[in-house]
Amino acid sequence: IPAVKHHLVPDAVQDAHVAERARRSFAERGLARTAARTGILIFVSILERSVVVLADEGIHCALGPQERWEDVVELVLAGLRKGRAAEGLEAAVRRCGEILAAHVPPAQGNPDELRDSVVLED
């Protein structure tokens, strides 16, 4: 029973499980296959009340000293806390776009190498 599991499993175990699922999803969805290595995944686990942002090395290494993926996580969590999940996700996606635009401006033609989509899993 998910609600019972949430209260019985230690937070550290839940966090490790969510982080592993996020890494697996990043790989399965081919987010490391862009030419400039700029794939970003925003992974939300409702059961564990956890958000993980994973970025490929091309964008992760380009972050400035004032930029942190935790800020993107906080945007999602703030939306969830207010009961406005869609707004939180929209703000997080917008922030990722700003980071990408600042550090990896679109190339000529700017091919869309990845699907922009929300994926729901059980």
C-alpha atoms as a PDB file:
ATOM      1  CA  ILE A   1       0.000   0.000   0.000  1.00  0.00           C
ATOM      2  CA  PRO A   2       1.747   3.186  -1.183  1.00  0.00           C
ATOM      3  CA  ALA A   3       0.658   5.427   1.709  1.00  0.00           C
ATOM      4  CA  VAL A   4       1.887   2.910   4.269  1.00  0.00           C
ATOM      5  CA  LYS A   5       5.131   2.335   2.373  1.00  0.00           C
ATOM      6  CA  HIS A   6       5.840   6.068   2.391  1.00  0.00           C
ATOM      7  CA  HIS A   7       5.728   6.133   6.202  1.00  0.00           C
ATOM      8  CA  LEU A   8       7.653   2.909   6.804  1.00  0.00           C
ATOM      9  CA  VAL A   9      10.565   3.284   4.408  1.00  0.00           C
ATOM     10  CA  PRO A  10      13.349   5.602   5.632  1.00  0.00           C
ATOM     11  CA  ASP A  11      13.750   8.869   3.723  1.00  0.00           C
ATOM     12  CA  ALA A  12      17.310   8.006   2.660  1.00  0.00           C
ATOM     13  CA  VAL A  13      16.112   4.753   1.072  1.00  0.00           C
ATOM     14  CA  GLN A  14      13.262   6.544  -0.692  1.00  0.00           C
ATOM     15  CA  ASP A  15      15.644   9.258  -1.959  1.00  0.00           C
ATOM     16  CA  ALA A  16      18.083   6.654  -3.285  1.00  0.00           C
ATOM     17  CA  HIS A  17      15.247   4.785  -5.005  1.00  0.00           C
ATOM     18  CA  VAL A  18      13.913   7.955  -6.664  1.00  0.00           C
ATOM     19  CA  ALA A  19      17.417   8.991  -7.780  1.00  0.00           C
ATOM     20  CA  GLU A  20      17.970   5.568  -9.357  1.00  0.00           C
ATOM     21  CA  ARG A  21      14.615   5.690 -11.156  1.00  0.00           C
ATOM     22  CA  ALA A  22      15.478   9.158 -12.463  1.00  0.00           C
ATOM     23  CA  ARG A  23      18.882   7.983 -13.773  1.00  0.00           C
ATOM     24  CA  ARG A  24      17.249   4.998 -15.442  1.00  0.00           C
ATOM     25  CA  SER A  25      14.587   7.198 -17.036  1.00  0.00           C
ATOM     26  CA  PHE A  26      17.260   9.620 -18.282  1.00  0.00           C
ATOM     27  CA  ALA A  27      19.073   6.754 -19.994  1.00  0.00           C
ATOM     28  CA  GLU A  28      15.966   4.974 -21.316  1.00  0.00           C
ATOM     29  CA  ARG A  29      14.645   8.163 -22.895  1.00  0.00           C
ATOM     30  CA  GLY A  30      17.959   8.843 -24.653  1.00  0.00           C
ATOM     31  CA  LEU A  31      18.524  12.211 -23.021  1.00  0.00           C
ATOM     32  CA  ALA A  32      22.297  11.761 -23.333  1.00  0.00           C
ATOM     33  CA  ARG A  33      22.113  11.469 -27.114  1.00  0.00           C
ATOM     34  CA  THR A  34      21.982  15.140 -28.119  1.00  0.00           C
ATOM     35  CA  ALA A  35      24.859  16.558 -30.130  1.00  0.00           C
ATOM     36  CA  ALA A  36      25.780  19.148 -27.495  1.00  0.00           C
ATOM     37  CA  ARG A  37      24.934  16.826 -24.550  1.00  0.00           C
ATOM     38  CA  THR A  38      22.276  19.186 -23.204  1.00  0.00           C
ATOM     39  CA  GLY A  39      19.408  16.887 -22.270  1.00  0.00           C
ATOM     40  CA  ILE A  40      17.545  17.728 -19.061  1.00  0.00           C
ATOM     41  CA  LEU A  41      15.111  15.540 -17.134  1.00  0.00           C
ATOM     42  CA  ILE A  42      12.740  16.823 -14.450  1.00  0.00           C
ATOM     43  CA  PHE A  43      11.662  13.698 -12.576  1.00  0.00           C
ATOM     44  CA  VAL A  44       8.769  13.987 -10.115  1.00  0.00           C
ATOM     45  CA  SER A  45       7.836  11.142  -7.790  1.00  0.00           C
ATOM     46  CA  ILE A  46       4.484  11.848  -6.188  1.00  0.00           C
ATOM     47  CA  LEU A  47       4.615   8.911  -3.746  1.00  0.00           C
ATOM     48  CA  GLU A  48       7.986   9.917  -2.305  1.00  0.00           C
ATOM     49  CA  ARG A  49       7.217  13.632  -2.653  1.00  0.00           C
ATOM     50  CA  SER A  50      10.535  14.070  -4.382  1.00  0.00           C
ATOM     51  CA  VAL A  51      11.894  15.880  -7.441  1.00  0.00           C
ATOM     52  CA  VAL A  52      15.175  15.140  -9.219  1.00  0.00           C
ATOM     53  CA  VAL A  53      16.657  17.230 -12.009  1.00  0.00           C
ATOM     54  CA  LEU A  54      19.301  15.524 -14.135  1.00  0.00           C
ATOM     55  CA  ALA A  55      21.259  17.339 -16.811  1.00  0.00           C
ATOM     56  CA  ASP A  56      23.699  15.937 -19.315  1.00  0.00           C
ATOM     57  CA  GLU A  57      27.329  16.987 -19.076  1.00  0.00           C
ATOM     58  CA  GLY A  58      27.153  19.629 -21.811  1.00  0.00           C
ATOM     59  CA  ILE A  59      24.805  21.830 -19.826  1.00  0.00           C
ATOM     60  CA  HIS A  60      25.646  20.692 -16.293  1.00  0.00           C
ATOM     61  CA  CYS A  61      29.305  21.708 -16.696  1.00  0.00           C
ATOM     62  CA  ALA A  62      28.318  25.077 -18.175  1.00  0.00           C
ATOM     63  CA  LEU A  63      26.323  26.253 -15.156  1.00  0.00           C
ATOM     64  CA  GLY A  64      27.465  29.522 -13.668  1.00  0.00           C
ATOM     65  CA  PRO A  65      28.368  29.852  -9.975  1.00  0.00           C
ATOM     66  CA  GLN A  66      24.945  31.318  -9.136  1.00  0.00           C
ATOM     67  CA  GLU A  67      22.977  28.583 -10.947  1.00  0.00           C
ATOM     68  CA  ARG A  68      21.925  25.355  -9.299  1.00  0.00           C
ATOM     69  CA  TRP A  69      19.599  22.559 -10.346  1.00  0.00           C
ATOM     70  CA  GLU A  70      18.217  22.654  -6.806  1.00  0.00           C
ATOM     71  CA  ASP A  71      16.585  25.968  -7.766  1.00  0.00           C
ATOM     72  CA  VAL A  72      14.680  24.160 -10.516  1.00  0.00           C
ATOM     73  CA  VAL A  73      13.675  21.450  -8.019  1.00  0.00           C
ATOM     74  CA  GLU A  74      12.390  24.152  -5.662  1.00  0.00           C
ATOM     75  CA  LEU A  75      10.198  25.648  -8.392  1.00  0.00           C
ATOM     76  CA  VAL A  76       8.451  22.281  -8.846  1.00  0.00           C
ATOM     77  CA  LEU A  77       8.116  21.706  -5.110  1.00  0.00           C
ATOM     78  CA  ALA A  78       6.732  25.212  -4.541  1.00  0.00           C
ATOM     79  CA  GLY A  79       4.021  24.538  -7.115  1.00  0.00           C
ATOM     80  CA  LEU A  80       3.187  21.195  -5.520  1.00  0.00           C
ATOM     81  CA  ARG A  81       2.984  22.753  -2.041  1.00  0.00           C
ATOM     82  CA  LYS A  82       0.507  25.345  -3.326  1.00  0.00           C
ATOM     83  CA  GLY A  83      -1.592  22.696  -5.065  1.00  0.00           C
ATOM     84  CA  ARG A  84      -0.516  24.084  -8.443  1.00  0.00           C
ATOM     85  CA  ALA A  85       1.632  21.307  -9.863  1.00  0.00           C
ATOM     86  CA  ALA A  86       1.278  22.437 -13.475  1.00  0.00           C
ATOM     87  CA  GLU A  87       2.433  25.958 -12.626  1.00  0.00           C
ATOM     88  CA  GLY A  88       5.426  24.622 -10.715  1.00  0.00           C
ATOM     89  CA  LEU A  89       6.419  22.367 -13.592  1.00  0.00           C
ATOM     90  CA  GLU A  90       5.932  25.174 -16.090  1.00  0.00           C
ATOM     91  CA  ALA A  91       8.190  27.471 -14.038  1.00  0.00           C
ATOM     92  CA  ALA A  92      10.829  24.734 -13.800  1.00  0.00           C
ATOM     93  CA  VAL A  93      10.765  24.056 -17.545  1.00  0.00           C
ATOM     94  CA  ARG A  94      10.956  27.783 -18.244  1.00  0.00           C
ATOM     95  CA  ARG A  95      13.994  28.072 -15.942  1.00  0.00           C
ATOM     96  CA  CYS A  96      15.705  25.158 -17.704  1.00  0.00           C
ATOM     97  CA  GLY A  97      15.061  26.939 -21.014  1.00  0.00           C
ATOM     98  CA  GLU A  98      16.661  30.106 -19.652  1.00  0.00           C
ATOM     99  CA  ILE A  99      19.720  28.164 -18.518  1.00  0.00           C
ATOM    100  CA  LEU A 100      20.025  26.456 -21.894  1.00  0.00           C
ATOM    101  CA  ALA A 101      19.593  29.735 -23.793  1.00  0.00           C
ATOM    102  CA  ALA A 102      22.255  31.440 -21.686  1.00  0.00           C
ATOM    103  CA  HIS A 103      24.874  28.715 -21.971  1.00  0.00           C
ATOM    104  CA  VAL A 104      24.064  26.795 -25.139  1.00  0.00           C
ATOM    105  CA  PRO A 105      22.293  29.146 -27.535  1.00  0.00           C
ATOM    106  CA  PRO A 106      20.352  27.418 -30.305  1.00  0.00           C
ATOM    107  CA  ALA A 107      22.396  26.502 -33.358  1.00  0.00           C
ATOM    108  CA  GLN A 108      21.427  27.449 -36.901  1.00  0.00           C
ATOM    109  CA  GLY A 109      18.282  25.521 -37.740  1.00  0.00           C
ATOM    110  CA  ASN A 110      18.012  24.387 -34.118  1.00  0.00           C
ATOM    111  CA  PRO A 111      16.852  20.796 -34.689  1.00  0.00           C
ATOM    112  CA  ASP A 112      14.650  19.378 -31.942  1.00  0.00           C
ATOM    113  CA  GLU A 113      16.637  16.295 -30.980  1.00  0.00           C
ATOM    114  CA  LEU A 114      14.433  15.178 -28.080  1.00  0.00           C
ATOM    115  CA  ARG A 115      10.722  14.813 -27.542  1.00  0.00           C
ATOM    116  CA  ASP A 116       9.293  17.530 -25.339  1.00  0.00           C
ATOM    117  CA  SER A 117       6.742  15.574 -23.393  1.00  0.00           C
ATOM    118  CA  VAL A 118       5.359  14.631 -20.028  1.00  0.00           C
ATOM    119  CA  VAL A 119       5.644  10.928 -19.310  1.00  0.00           C
ATOM    120  CA  LEU A 120       3.494   9.321 -16.623  1.00  0.00           C
ATOM    121  CA  GLU A 121       4.513   6.034 -15.056  1.00  0.00           C
ATOM    122  CA  ASP A 122       3.057   3.874 -12.306  1.00  0.00           C
END
